[in-house]
Short mmCIF file of C-alpha atoms in Angstrom, two decimals:
data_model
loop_
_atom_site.label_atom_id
_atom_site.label_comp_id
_atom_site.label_asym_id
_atom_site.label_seq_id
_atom_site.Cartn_x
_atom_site.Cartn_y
_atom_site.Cartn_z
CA UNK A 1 2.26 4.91 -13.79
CA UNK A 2 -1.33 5.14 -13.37
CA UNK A 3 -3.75 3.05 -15.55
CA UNK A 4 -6.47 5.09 -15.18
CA UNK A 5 -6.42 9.14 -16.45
CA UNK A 6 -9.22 10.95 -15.91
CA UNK A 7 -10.00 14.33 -16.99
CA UNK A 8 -10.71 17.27 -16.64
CA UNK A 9 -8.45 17.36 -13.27
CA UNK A 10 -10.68 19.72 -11.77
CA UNK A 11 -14.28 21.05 -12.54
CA UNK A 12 -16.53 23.48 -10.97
CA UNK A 13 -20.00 23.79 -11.72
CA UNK A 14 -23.33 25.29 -10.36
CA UNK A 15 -25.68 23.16 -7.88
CA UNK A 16 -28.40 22.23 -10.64
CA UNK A 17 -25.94 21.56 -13.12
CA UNK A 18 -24.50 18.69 -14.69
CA UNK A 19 -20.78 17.13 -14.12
CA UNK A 20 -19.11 14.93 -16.41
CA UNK A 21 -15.72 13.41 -15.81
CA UNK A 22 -14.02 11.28 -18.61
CA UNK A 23 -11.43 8.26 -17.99
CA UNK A 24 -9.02 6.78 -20.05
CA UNK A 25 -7.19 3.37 -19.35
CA UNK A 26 -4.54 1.78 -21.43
CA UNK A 27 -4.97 -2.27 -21.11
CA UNK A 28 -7.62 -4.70 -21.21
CA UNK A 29 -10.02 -5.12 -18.33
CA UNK A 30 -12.77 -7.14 -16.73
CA UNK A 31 -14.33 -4.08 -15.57
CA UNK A 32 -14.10 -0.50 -14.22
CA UNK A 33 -15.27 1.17 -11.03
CA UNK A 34 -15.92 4.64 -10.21
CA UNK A 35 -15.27 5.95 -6.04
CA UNK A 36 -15.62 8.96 -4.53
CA UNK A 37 -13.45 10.43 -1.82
CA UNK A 38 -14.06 13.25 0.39
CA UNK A 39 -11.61 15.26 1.28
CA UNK A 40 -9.19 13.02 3.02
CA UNK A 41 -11.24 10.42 3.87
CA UNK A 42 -11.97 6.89 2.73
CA UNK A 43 -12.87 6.03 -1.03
CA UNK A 44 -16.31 5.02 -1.37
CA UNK A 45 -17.37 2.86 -4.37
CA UNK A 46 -20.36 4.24 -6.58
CA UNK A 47 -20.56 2.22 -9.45
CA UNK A 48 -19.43 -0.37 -11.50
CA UNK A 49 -19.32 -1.61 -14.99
CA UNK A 50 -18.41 -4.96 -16.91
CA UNK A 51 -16.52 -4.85 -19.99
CA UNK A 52 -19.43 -6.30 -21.78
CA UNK A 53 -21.99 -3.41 -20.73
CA UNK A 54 -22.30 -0.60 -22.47
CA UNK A 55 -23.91 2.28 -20.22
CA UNK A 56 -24.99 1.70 -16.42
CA UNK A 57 -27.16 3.99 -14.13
CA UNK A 58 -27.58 4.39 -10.39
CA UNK A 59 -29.86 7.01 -8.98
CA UNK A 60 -28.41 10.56 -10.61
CA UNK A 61 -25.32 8.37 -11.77
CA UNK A 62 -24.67 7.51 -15.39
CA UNK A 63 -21.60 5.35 -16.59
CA UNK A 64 -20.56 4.60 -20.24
CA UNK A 65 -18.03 2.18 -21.08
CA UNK A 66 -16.33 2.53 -24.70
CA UNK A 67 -13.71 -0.56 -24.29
CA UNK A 68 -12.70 0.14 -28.09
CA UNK A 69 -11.36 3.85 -27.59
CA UNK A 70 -10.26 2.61 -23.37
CA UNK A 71 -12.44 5.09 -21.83
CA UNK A 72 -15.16 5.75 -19.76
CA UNK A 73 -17.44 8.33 -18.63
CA UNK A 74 -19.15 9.27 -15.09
CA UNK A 75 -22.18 11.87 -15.22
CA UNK A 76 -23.55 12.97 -12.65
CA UNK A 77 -27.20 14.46 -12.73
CA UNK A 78 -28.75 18.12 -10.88
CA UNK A 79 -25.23 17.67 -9.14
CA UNK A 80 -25.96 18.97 -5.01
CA UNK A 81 -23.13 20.74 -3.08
CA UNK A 82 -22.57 17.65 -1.09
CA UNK A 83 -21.39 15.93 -4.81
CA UNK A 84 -18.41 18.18 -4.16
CA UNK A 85 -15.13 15.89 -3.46
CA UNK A 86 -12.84 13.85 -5.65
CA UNK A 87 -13.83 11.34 -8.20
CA UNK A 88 -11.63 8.70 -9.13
CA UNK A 89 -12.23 5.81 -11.82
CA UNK A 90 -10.06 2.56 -11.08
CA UNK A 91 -9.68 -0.83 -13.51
CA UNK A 92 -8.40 -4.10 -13.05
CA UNK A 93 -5.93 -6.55 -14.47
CA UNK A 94 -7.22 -8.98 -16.77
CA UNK A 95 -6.28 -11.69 -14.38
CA UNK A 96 -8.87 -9.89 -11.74
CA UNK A 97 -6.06 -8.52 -9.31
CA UNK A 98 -4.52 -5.22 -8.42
CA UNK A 99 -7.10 -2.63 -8.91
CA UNK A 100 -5.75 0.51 -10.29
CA UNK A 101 -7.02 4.25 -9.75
CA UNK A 102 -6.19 6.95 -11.81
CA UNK A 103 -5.33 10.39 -10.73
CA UNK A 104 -9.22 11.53 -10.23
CA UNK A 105 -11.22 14.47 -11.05
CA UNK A 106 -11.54 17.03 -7.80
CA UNK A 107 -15.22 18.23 -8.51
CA UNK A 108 -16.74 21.50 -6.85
CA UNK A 109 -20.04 21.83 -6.83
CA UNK A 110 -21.26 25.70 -5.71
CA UNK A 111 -24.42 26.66 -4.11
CA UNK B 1 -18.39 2.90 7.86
CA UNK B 2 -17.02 0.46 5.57
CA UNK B 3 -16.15 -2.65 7.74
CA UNK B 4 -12.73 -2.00 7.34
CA UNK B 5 -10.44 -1.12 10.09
CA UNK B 6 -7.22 0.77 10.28
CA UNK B 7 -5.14 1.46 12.58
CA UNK B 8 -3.55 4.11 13.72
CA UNK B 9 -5.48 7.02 12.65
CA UNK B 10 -2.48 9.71 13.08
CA UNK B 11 1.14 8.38 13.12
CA UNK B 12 3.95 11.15 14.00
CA UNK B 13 7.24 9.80 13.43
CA UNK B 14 11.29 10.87 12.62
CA UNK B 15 13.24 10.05 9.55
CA UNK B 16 14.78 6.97 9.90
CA UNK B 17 12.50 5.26 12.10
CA UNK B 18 10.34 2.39 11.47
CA UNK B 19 6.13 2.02 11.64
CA UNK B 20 3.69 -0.50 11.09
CA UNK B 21 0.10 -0.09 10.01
CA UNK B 22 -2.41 -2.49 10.83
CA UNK B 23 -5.85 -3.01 8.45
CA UNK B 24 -8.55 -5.23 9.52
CA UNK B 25 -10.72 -6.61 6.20
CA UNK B 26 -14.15 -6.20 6.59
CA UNK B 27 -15.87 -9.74 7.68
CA UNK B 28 -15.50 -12.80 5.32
CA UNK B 29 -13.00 -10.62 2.42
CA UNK B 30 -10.03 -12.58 1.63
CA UNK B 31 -8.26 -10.08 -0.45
CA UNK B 32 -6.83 -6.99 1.10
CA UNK B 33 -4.54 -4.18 -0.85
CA UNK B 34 -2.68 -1.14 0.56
CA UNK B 35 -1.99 2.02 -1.20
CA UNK B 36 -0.04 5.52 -0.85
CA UNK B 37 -1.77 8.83 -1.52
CA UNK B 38 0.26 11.86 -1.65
CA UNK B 39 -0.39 15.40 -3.13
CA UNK B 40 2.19 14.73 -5.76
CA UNK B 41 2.01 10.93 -6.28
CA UNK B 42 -2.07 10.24 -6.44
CA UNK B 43 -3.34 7.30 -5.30
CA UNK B 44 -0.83 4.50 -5.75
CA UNK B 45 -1.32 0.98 -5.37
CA UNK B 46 1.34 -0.94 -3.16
CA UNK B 47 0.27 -4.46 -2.69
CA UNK B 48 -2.60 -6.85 -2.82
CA UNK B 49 -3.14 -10.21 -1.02
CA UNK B 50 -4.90 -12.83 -1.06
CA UNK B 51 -6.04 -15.31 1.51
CA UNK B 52 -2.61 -15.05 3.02
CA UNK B 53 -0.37 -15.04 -0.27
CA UNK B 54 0.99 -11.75 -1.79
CA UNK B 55 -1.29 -11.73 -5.25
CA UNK B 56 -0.03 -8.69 -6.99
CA UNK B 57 2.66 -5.79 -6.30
CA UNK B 58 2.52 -2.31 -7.55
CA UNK B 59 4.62 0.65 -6.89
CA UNK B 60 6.02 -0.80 -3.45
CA UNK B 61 9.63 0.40 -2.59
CA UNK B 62 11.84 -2.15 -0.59
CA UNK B 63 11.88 -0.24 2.39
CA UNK B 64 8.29 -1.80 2.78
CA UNK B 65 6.50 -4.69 3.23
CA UNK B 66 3.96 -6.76 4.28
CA UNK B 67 2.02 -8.97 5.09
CA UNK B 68 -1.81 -10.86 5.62
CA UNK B 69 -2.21 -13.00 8.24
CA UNK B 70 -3.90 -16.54 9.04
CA UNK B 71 -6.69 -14.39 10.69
CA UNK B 72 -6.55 -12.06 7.69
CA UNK B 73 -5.74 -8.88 9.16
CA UNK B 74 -3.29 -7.45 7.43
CA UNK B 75 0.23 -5.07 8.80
CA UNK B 76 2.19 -2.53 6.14
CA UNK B 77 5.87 -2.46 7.20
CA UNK B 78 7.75 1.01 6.60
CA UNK B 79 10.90 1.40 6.90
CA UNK B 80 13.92 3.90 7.48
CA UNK B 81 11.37 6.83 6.96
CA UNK B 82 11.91 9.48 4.65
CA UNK B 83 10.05 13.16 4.59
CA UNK B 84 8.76 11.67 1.14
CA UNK B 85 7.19 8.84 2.60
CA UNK B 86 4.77 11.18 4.53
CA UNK B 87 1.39 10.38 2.93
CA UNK B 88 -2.25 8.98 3.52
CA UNK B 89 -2.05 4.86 3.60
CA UNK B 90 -5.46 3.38 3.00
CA UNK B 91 -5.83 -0.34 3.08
CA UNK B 92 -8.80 -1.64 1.01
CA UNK B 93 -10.70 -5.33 1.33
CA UNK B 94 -12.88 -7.08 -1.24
CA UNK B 95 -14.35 -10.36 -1.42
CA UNK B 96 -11.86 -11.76 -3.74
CA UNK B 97 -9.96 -9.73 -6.26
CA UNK B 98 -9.72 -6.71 -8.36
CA UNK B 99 -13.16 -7.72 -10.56
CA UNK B 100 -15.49 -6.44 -7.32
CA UNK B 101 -16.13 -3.72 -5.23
CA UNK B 102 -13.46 -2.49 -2.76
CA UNK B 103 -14.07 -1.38 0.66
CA UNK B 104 -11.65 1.20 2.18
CA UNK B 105 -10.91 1.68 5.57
CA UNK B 106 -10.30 5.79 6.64
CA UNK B 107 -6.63 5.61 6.88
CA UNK B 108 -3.46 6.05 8.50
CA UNK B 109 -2.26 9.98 8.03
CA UNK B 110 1.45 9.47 8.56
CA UNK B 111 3.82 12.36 8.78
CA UNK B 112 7.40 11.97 9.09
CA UNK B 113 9.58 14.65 9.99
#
């Protein structure tokens, strides 16, 4: 099973607007990573955040990390049509191995 | 491009049959990991390893395996195909282990019929 749930599943929204995808884990971690995928290409990575931050930001990207509810939150800014593909947040093990993905958020982004 | 390499881009294949996919790390990672995504299934981690050693094993059925070699390139194993197995295989490399940033190759698109 997945370790990583993310939700909602799919989300369209208006260039200009704001997306927000949510992620839930269920064990401990060292940290969590958020990638992107275009449609059936590659994952790219876009951000990641230690269990001992809080928040993180990179360009229009915001992260939150809330390790006592096992969740975490992507939020992307004045979202561009070229935001549209498939977000997916992935943890690891305690003991740093085996990365995990979840089942991703397919975002749409019209213009 | 990622610095990961993987080989073939398009496999074609018959139930029953056997493939191997090939994933070169990008320069100077030691860990490599494989996964499965399919429409149905998600993205599903298979196997990570390490420097040569197998370091963790996820959803992996026995009809696979594989291996990391002394050069660390690294060759998935599938075996007696199903229609089911038909699915995007993306190999993955990072520096060490599952505490930094992954680099994915572009995957092998195998369809068995």
């Amino acid at each position: 099973s997945q370790q990583g749930e993310e939700d909602p599943q799919a989300l369209s929204i208006q260039e200009g607007e704001n997306a927000t995808m949510n992620c839930s884990y269920k064990t401990s971690i060292n940290n969590l990573q958020w990638y992107r995928q275009n449609s059936g290409r590659g994952l790219v990575h876009l951000i990641l955040i230690r269990s001992n931050e809080r928040e993180k930001h990179s360009g229009r990207l915001r992260v939150t990390l809330d390790t006592s509810k096992k969740s975490s939150s992507l939020l992307i800014t004045a979202s561009r049509a070229a935001d549209t593909a498939s977000y997916f947040c992935a943890t690891d093990a305690r003991d740093g191995n085996k990365l995990v993905f979840g089942a991703g958020t397919i975002l749409r982004v019209k213009s | 491009d990622s610095g990961v390499t993987q080989t073939p881009k398009h496999l074609i294949t018959a139930t029953g049959q056997r493939v191997t996919l090939r994933c070169s790390p990008r320069s100077g990672d030691l860990s490599v990991y494989w996964y499965q995504q399919s429409l149905d299934q998600g993205l599903q981690f298979l196997i990570q390893y390490y420097n040569g050693e197998e370091r963790a094993k996820g959803n992996i059925l026995e009809r696979f395996s594989a291996q990391q070699f002394p050069d660390l390139h690294s060759e998935l194993n599938l075996s007696s195909l199903e229609l089911g197995d038909s699915a995007l295989y993306f190999c993955a490399s990072s520096p060490v282990g599952g505490n930094t940033e992954a680099f994915f190759g572009q995957g092998t698109r195998l369809t068995v019929v």
